[in-house]
Every structure is written in C-alpha cells, then in structure tokens.
PDB file of C-alpha atoms in Angstrom:
ATOM      1  CA  UNK A  85     -26.662 -34.279   4.802  1.00  0.00           C
ATOM      2  CA  UNK A  86     -23.404 -33.494   4.258  1.00  0.00           C
ATOM      3  CA  UNK A  87     -20.265 -32.987   6.827  1.00  0.00           C
ATOM      4  CA  UNK A  88     -17.433 -30.746   6.497  1.00  0.00           C
ATOM      5  CA  UNK A  89     -13.576 -32.130   7.661  1.00  0.00           C
ATOM      6  CA  UNK A  90     -10.309 -32.087   7.052  1.00  0.00           C
ATOM      7  CA  UNK A  91      -8.715 -33.069   3.472  1.00  0.00           C
ATOM      8  CA  UNK A  92      -6.969 -36.282   4.322  1.00  0.00           C
ATOM      9  CA  UNK A  93      -3.818 -37.301   1.990  1.00  0.00           C
ATOM     10  CA  UNK A  94      -6.332 -40.807   0.904  1.00  0.00           C
ATOM     11  CA  UNK A  95      -9.031 -38.373  -0.719  1.00  0.00           C
ATOM     12  CA  UNK A  96      -6.644 -37.353  -3.538  1.00  0.00           C
ATOM     13  CA  UNK A  97      -7.361 -40.744  -4.817  1.00  0.00           C
ATOM     14  CA  UNK A  98     -11.809 -40.365  -4.143  1.00  0.00           C
ATOM     15  CA  UNK A  99     -12.510 -36.759  -5.598  1.00  0.00           C
ATOM     16  CA  UNK A 100     -12.117 -37.087  -9.666  1.00  0.00           C
ATOM     17  CA  UNK A 101     -16.019 -36.213  -9.580  1.00  0.00           C
ATOM     18  CA  UNK A 102     -14.854 -33.504  -7.744  1.00  0.00           C
ATOM     19  CA  UNK A 103     -12.345 -31.414  -9.798  1.00  0.00           C
ATOM     20  CA  UNK A 104     -14.609 -33.052 -13.925  1.00  0.00           C
ATOM     21  CA  UNK A 105     -15.041 -29.188 -14.260  1.00  0.00           C
ATOM     22  CA  UNK A 106     -13.539 -26.654 -16.836  1.00  0.00           C
ATOM     23  CA  UNK A 107     -13.631 -24.288 -14.359  1.00  0.00           C
ATOM     24  CA  UNK A 108     -11.457 -26.285 -11.670  1.00  0.00           C
ATOM     25  CA  UNK A 109      -7.531 -26.165 -11.559  1.00  0.00           C
ATOM     26  CA  UNK A 110      -6.342 -29.891 -11.594  1.00  0.00           C
ATOM     27  CA  UNK A 111      -2.657 -29.895  -9.142  1.00  0.00           C
ATOM     28  CA  UNK A 112      -0.641 -32.313  -9.103  1.00  0.00           C
ATOM     29  CA  UNK A 113      -0.895 -34.946  -6.267  1.00  0.00           C
ATOM     30  CA  UNK A 114       2.636 -32.816  -4.192  1.00  0.00           C
ATOM     31  CA  UNK A 115       1.007 -29.431  -4.226  1.00  0.00           C
ATOM     32  CA  UNK A 116      -2.073 -30.730  -3.161  1.00  0.00           C
ATOM     33  CA  UNK A 117      -0.275 -32.613  -0.052  1.00  0.00           C
ATOM     34  CA  UNK A 118       2.132 -29.629   0.872  1.00  0.00           C
ATOM     35  CA  UNK A 119      -1.219 -27.408   1.430  1.00  0.00           C
ATOM     36  CA  UNK A 120      -2.481 -30.303   3.158  1.00  0.00           C
ATOM     37  CA  UNK A 121       0.831 -30.525   5.696  1.00  0.00           C
ATOM     38  CA  UNK A 122       1.197 -26.525   4.996  1.00  0.00           C
ATOM     39  CA  UNK A 123      -2.613 -25.503   5.995  1.00  0.00           C
ATOM     40  CA  UNK A 124      -4.632 -28.121   7.313  1.00  0.00           C
ATOM     41  CA  UNK A 125      -6.913 -26.130   8.590  1.00  0.00           C
ATOM     42  CA  UNK A 126      -7.840 -24.123   4.992  1.00  0.00           C
ATOM     43  CA  UNK A 127      -8.325 -27.572   3.081  1.00  0.00           C
ATOM     44  CA  UNK A 128     -11.288 -28.917   3.718  1.00  0.00           C
ATOM     45  CA  UNK A 129     -13.812 -31.148   1.944  1.00  0.00           C
ATOM     46  CA  UNK A 130     -17.915 -31.962   2.302  1.00  0.00           C
ATOM     47  CA  UNK A 131     -18.609 -35.871   2.300  1.00  0.00           C
ATOM     48  CA  UNK A 132     -21.346 -37.271   1.915  1.00  0.00           C
ATOM     49  CA  UNK A 133     -22.896 -39.707   4.107  1.00  0.00           C
ATOM     50  CA  UNK A 134     -21.800 -42.393   2.330  1.00  0.00           C
ATOM     51  CA  UNK A 135     -18.241 -41.087   2.831  1.00  0.00           C
ATOM     52  CA  UNK A 136     -18.654 -39.650  -0.788  1.00  0.00           C
ATOM     53  CA  UNK A 137     -16.620 -36.709  -1.471  1.00  0.00           C
ATOM     54  CA  UNK A 138     -19.058 -33.701  -3.145  1.00  0.00           C
ATOM     55  CA  UNK A 139     -16.686 -30.584  -2.421  1.00  0.00           C
ATOM     56  CA  UNK A 140     -13.135 -28.988  -1.728  1.00  0.00           C
ATOM     57  CA  UNK A 141     -11.518 -26.153  -0.748  1.00  0.00           C
ATOM     58  CA  UNK A 142      -8.359 -25.621  -0.537  1.00  0.00           C
ATOM     59  CA  UNK A 143      -6.377 -22.219   0.702  1.00  0.00           C
ATOM     60  CA  UNK A 144      -3.378 -20.806   2.473  1.00  0.00           C
ATOM     61  CA  UNK A 145      -1.857 -17.460   3.870  1.00  0.00           C
ATOM     62  CA  UNK A 146       0.437 -15.030   2.983  1.00  0.00           C
ATOM     63  CA  UNK A 147       1.179 -11.805   2.565  1.00  0.00           C
ATOM     64  CA  UNK A 148       2.741  -9.556   5.585  1.00  0.00           C
ATOM     65  CA  UNK A 149       1.564  -6.677   8.027  1.00  0.00           C
ATOM     66  CA  UNK A 150      -1.289  -5.489   6.143  1.00  0.00           C
ATOM     67  CA  UNK A 151      -1.245  -7.829   3.409  1.00  0.00           C
ATOM     68  CA  UNK A 152      -1.248 -10.899   5.208  1.00  0.00           C
ATOM     69  CA  UNK A 153      -4.742 -12.801   4.296  1.00  0.00           C
ATOM     70  CA  UNK A 154      -6.359 -16.216   3.387  1.00  0.00           C
ATOM     71  CA  UNK A 155      -6.137 -17.015  -0.096  1.00  0.00           C
ATOM     72  CA  UNK A 156      -8.558 -19.389  -1.593  1.00  0.00           C
ATOM     73  CA  UNK A 157      -6.429 -21.619  -4.135  1.00  0.00           C
ATOM     74  CA  UNK A 158      -9.234 -23.940  -5.422  1.00  0.00           C
ATOM     75  CA  UNK A 159     -13.241 -24.313  -4.213  1.00  0.00           C
ATOM     76  CA  UNK A 160     -15.451 -26.499  -6.248  1.00  0.00           C
ATOM     77  CA  UNK A 161     -18.253 -29.229  -5.678  1.00  0.00           C
ATOM     78  CA  UNK A 162     -18.940 -31.773  -7.870  1.00  0.00           C
ATOM     79  CA  UNK A 163     -21.819 -30.896 -10.497  1.00  0.00           C
ATOM     80  CA  UNK A 164     -24.040 -33.252  -8.857  1.00  0.00           C
ATOM     81  CA  UNK A 165     -23.749 -31.640  -5.302  1.00  0.00           C
ATOM     82  CA  UNK A 166     -24.426 -28.078  -6.900  1.00  0.00           C
ATOM     83  CA  UNK A 167     -26.998 -25.867  -5.475  1.00  0.00           C
ATOM     84  CA  UNK A 168     -27.267 -27.739  -2.115  1.00  0.00           C
ATOM     85  CA  UNK A 169     -25.076 -24.553  -0.224  1.00  0.00           C
ATOM     86  CA  UNK A 170     -22.120 -26.382  -0.279  1.00  0.00           C
ATOM     87  CA  UNK A 171     -19.804 -23.974  -1.546  1.00  0.00           C
ATOM     88  CA  UNK A 172     -20.816 -21.299   0.971  1.00  0.00           C
ATOM     89  CA  UNK A 173     -19.877 -23.704   3.337  1.00  0.00           C
ATOM     90  CA  UNK A 174     -16.867 -24.426   2.418  1.00  0.00           C
ATOM     91  CA  UNK A 175     -16.238 -20.882   2.302  1.00  0.00           C
ATOM     92  CA  UNK A 176     -17.506 -19.497   5.555  1.00  0.00           C
ATOM     93  CA  UNK A 177     -15.130 -22.654   6.934  1.00  0.00           C
ATOM     94  CA  UNK A 178     -11.606 -20.742   5.143  1.00  0.00           C
ATOM     95  CA  UNK A 179     -12.567 -17.512   6.108  1.00  0.00           C
ATOM     96  CA  UNK A 180     -13.318 -18.705   9.590  1.00  0.00           C
ATOM     97  CA  UNK A 181     -10.378 -19.989   9.965  1.00  0.00           C
ATOM     98  CA  UNK A 182      -8.387 -17.171   8.237  1.00  0.00           C
ATOM     99  CA  UNK A 183      -9.748 -14.702  11.031  1.00  0.00           C
ATOM    100  CA  UNK A 184     -10.128 -16.767  14.014  1.00  0.00           C
ATOM    101  CA  UNK A 185      -7.036 -19.221  13.848  1.00  0.00           C
ATOM    102  CA  UNK A 186      -4.601 -17.132  10.985  1.00  0.00           C
ATOM    103  CA  UNK A 187      -5.954 -12.974  12.476  1.00  0.00           C
ATOM    104  CA  UNK A 188      -5.971 -11.909   8.859  1.00  0.00           C
ATOM    105  CA  UNK A 189      -7.513  -8.537   7.087  1.00  0.00           C
ATOM    106  CA  UNK A 190      -8.913 -10.614   4.602  1.00  0.00           C
ATOM    107  CA  UNK A 191      -9.780 -13.254   2.176  1.00  0.00           C
ATOM    108  CA  UNK A 192      -9.055 -13.254  -1.358  1.00  0.00           C
ATOM    109  CA  UNK A 193      -9.494 -15.176  -4.561  1.00  0.00           C
ATOM    110  CA  UNK A 194      -9.339 -15.786  -8.074  1.00  0.00           C
ATOM    111  CA  UNK A 195     -11.792 -16.407 -11.029  1.00  0.00           C
ATOM    112  CA  UNK A 196     -12.204 -16.561 -13.932  1.00  0.00           C
ATOM    113  CA  UNK A 197     -14.364 -13.745 -15.661  1.00  0.00           C
ATOM    114  CA  UNK A 198     -16.401 -16.000 -17.515  1.00  0.00           C
ATOM    115  CA  UNK A 199     -17.449 -17.872 -14.188  1.00  0.00           C
ATOM    116  CA  UNK A 200     -20.705 -16.004 -13.744  1.00  0.00           C
ATOM    117  CA  UNK A 201     -21.974 -18.667 -11.583  1.00  0.00           C
ATOM    118  CA  UNK A 202     -19.027 -18.291  -8.648  1.00  0.00           C
ATOM    119  CA  UNK A 203     -18.741 -14.295  -9.339  1.00  0.00           C
ATOM    120  CA  UNK A 204     -22.884 -13.794  -8.160  1.00  0.00           C
ATOM    121  CA  UNK A 205     -22.028 -16.197  -5.174  1.00  0.00           C
ATOM    122  CA  UNK A 206     -18.857 -14.452  -4.325  1.00  0.00           C
ATOM    123  CA  UNK A 207     -20.752 -10.827  -4.019  1.00  0.00           C
ATOM    124  CA  UNK A 208     -23.464 -12.487  -3.010  1.00  0.00           C
ATOM    125  CA  UNK A 209     -21.006 -14.044   0.287  1.00  0.00           C
ATOM    126  CA  UNK A 210     -19.259 -10.066   0.638  1.00  0.00           C
ATOM    127  CA  UNK A 211     -16.802 -10.024  -2.067  1.00  0.00           C
ATOM    128  CA  UNK A 212     -15.646  -6.930  -4.069  1.00  0.00           C
ATOM    129  CA  UNK A 213     -13.808  -6.678  -6.960  1.00  0.00           C
ATOM    130  CA  UNK A 214     -10.507  -5.570  -5.971  1.00  0.00           C
ATOM    131  CA  UNK A 215      -8.978  -5.578  -9.363  1.00  0.00           C
ATOM    132  CA  UNK A 216      -8.034  -7.036 -12.814  1.00  0.00           C
ATOM    133  CA  UNK A 217      -4.804  -9.995 -13.106  1.00  0.00           C
ATOM    134  CA  UNK A 218      -4.226  -9.938 -17.013  1.00  0.00           C
ATOM    135  CA  UNK A 219      -3.509 -13.027 -18.902  1.00  0.00           C
ATOM    136  CA  UNK A 220      -3.985 -14.860 -15.255  1.00  0.00           C
ATOM    137  CA  UNK A 221      -5.934 -17.519 -16.614  1.00  0.00           C
ATOM    138  CA  UNK A 222      -3.715 -19.513 -19.700  1.00  0.00           C
ATOM    139  CA  UNK A 223      -5.301 -20.633 -22.663  1.00  0.00           C
ATOM    140  CA  UNK A 224      -5.529 -25.092 -22.968  1.00  0.00           C
ATOM    141  CA  UNK A 225      -7.455 -25.872 -25.695  1.00  0.00           C
ATOM    142  CA  UNK A 226     -10.666 -26.254 -23.427  1.00  0.00           C
ATOM    143  CA  UNK A 227     -10.600 -22.495 -21.723  1.00  0.00           C
ATOM    144  CA  UNK A 228      -9.503 -19.432 -23.579  1.00  0.00           C
ATOM    145  CA  UNK A 229      -6.780 -16.951 -22.102  1.00  0.00           C
ATOM    146  CA  UNK A 230      -8.444 -14.631 -19.365  1.00  0.00           C
ATOM    147  CA  UNK A 231      -7.967 -12.198 -16.944  1.00  0.00           C
ATOM    148  CA  UNK A 232      -8.796 -12.504 -13.874  1.00  0.00           C
ATOM    149  CA  UNK A 233     -11.094 -10.410 -11.137  1.00  0.00           C
ATOM    150  CA  UNK A 234      -9.233 -10.946  -8.195  1.00  0.00           C
ATOM    151  CA  UNK A 235     -12.093 -10.420  -5.354  1.00  0.00           C
ATOM    152  CA  UNK A 236     -11.560  -9.667  -1.798  1.00  0.00           C
ATOM    153  CA  UNK A 237     -13.713 -10.346   1.131  1.00  0.00           C
ATOM    154  CA  UNK A 238     -12.552  -7.873   3.859  1.00  0.00           C
ATOM    155  CA  UNK A 239     -11.992  -9.696   8.557  1.00  0.00           C
ATOM    156  CA  UNK A 240     -12.443  -7.703  11.254  1.00  0.00           C
ATOM    157  CA  UNK A 241      -8.986  -7.242  11.498  1.00  0.00           C
ATOM    158  CA  UNK A 242      -9.458  -4.897   8.322  1.00  0.00           C
ATOM    159  CA  UNK A 243     -11.266  -2.638  10.730  1.00  0.00           C
ATOM    160  CA  UNK A 244     -10.992   0.605   7.948  1.00  0.00           C
ATOM    161  CA  UNK A 245     -11.319  -2.028   5.408  1.00  0.00           C
ATOM    162  CA  UNK A 246      -8.717  -0.872   3.211  1.00  0.00           C
ATOM    163  CA  UNK A 247      -7.990  -4.477   1.810  1.00  0.00           C
ATOM    164  CA  UNK A 248     -10.453  -3.631  -0.420  1.00  0.00           C
ATOM    165  CA  UNK A 249     -10.379  -0.394  -1.327  1.00  0.00           C
ATOM    166  CA  UNK A 250     -10.053  -1.581  -5.852  1.00  0.00           C
ATOM    167  CA  UNK A 251      -7.616  -0.869  -7.840  1.00  0.00           C
ATOM    168  CA  UNK A 252      -8.839   0.945 -10.921  1.00  0.00           C
ATOM    169  CA  UNK A 253      -6.059  -0.336 -13.378  1.00  0.00           C
ATOM    170  CA  UNK A 254      -5.851  -3.997 -14.615  1.00  0.00           C
ATOM    171  CA  UNK A 255      -2.147  -5.256 -12.884  1.00  0.00           C
ATOM    172  CA  UNK A 256       0.316  -8.373 -14.023  1.00  0.00           C
ATOM    173  CA  UNK A 257       0.428 -10.870 -12.829  1.00  0.00           C
ATOM    174  CA  UNK A 258       4.216 -10.448 -10.902  1.00  0.00           C
ATOM    175  CA  UNK A 259       2.303  -7.315  -9.578  1.00  0.00           C
ATOM    176  CA  UNK A 260       0.343 -10.206  -7.182  1.00  0.00           C
ATOM    177  CA  UNK A 261       3.017 -11.785  -5.948  1.00  0.00           C
ATOM    178  CA  UNK A 262       2.362 -11.168  -2.014  1.00  0.00           C
TER     179      UNK A 262
END
C-alpha cells in the first residue's frame, strides 16, 4: 500500500527513478522548490511502505475570473509502479485541492499527442481536448517537436461548463498564458 503526501525538499534527492521517463520534463531544483513553497497542497508524492518515491504530481493555480484554474505541471509514476492506480490517485488529490482549497473553475494540463497512454487515462478521468498548442514541445534529440494537447476538466464551480467548450483551431504558445 502506498501513501500520498506533500512533497518535501529532501524528496529532490530521491526521485531520479521517477524522472527517468522520456515523457517526464525534468526541471532544476529551484523550480521544484518554488512549487513546493507556493503551492504545497498541489505538489504531492506517492511513497511506498519502504519510503521509496513511486510518483509525483506537481501543480499550481493561475488565471483570473472564470479562467481561475488548477494546472497540472507534471504527473509521473516510476515505470515499475505503473498500472497500480497511482496516477489516478495523484490526479484526484490535485483536482480536490483545486476545487476545495482554491475554488477553481477547472483543471488543465498539457500532454504530448504521442503520449497515448496518458491521453487515454486523462480521458477516462473526464478530461477533454480543449485545444491544440502549436510547437509547445521543442525537440531535444530524444523527443521530437510536437504540438500539445491542452486538456481540461470542469470543476463544480463551472456550473455551465464554459471552461471546456473546445477551441476549433490550433493556437500559438503565447496564446496560452493566463
């Protein structure tokens, strides 16, 4: 049985096994620490009974008015810990915090179209393709340049589901800032 808890600074020294995935963006320590200090309730880890990190989710809140939302910056699970429901549990925690603590209208995330396993999971969790973002992911020699799927899930505050009305045309990266 695993435990989901808030991320701690010392976790930075123990999550290499989780970040060794071609779809996982790896950031510098300062980036992780800024999320930990600014949005601690949206940065959680799944930990094994032996205290090994199995996965994490990292999010933030942003926007104004009806665009106030939770954003999933990263969600990843170590390869040996997949298919156990950890990603669903981590997402549920981020969605709950976005709804109950931050009173958001929706949760959004960006995912590579080539990451079909993640897309299927997000769809199963109720996310829809809101729009495509041109050249969001830049090629790095391992992964190609790709547009992003901007996926959204409305939260109860968005009673009329305005936040999930799909945009028919692709947008540029600069059009995604809140």
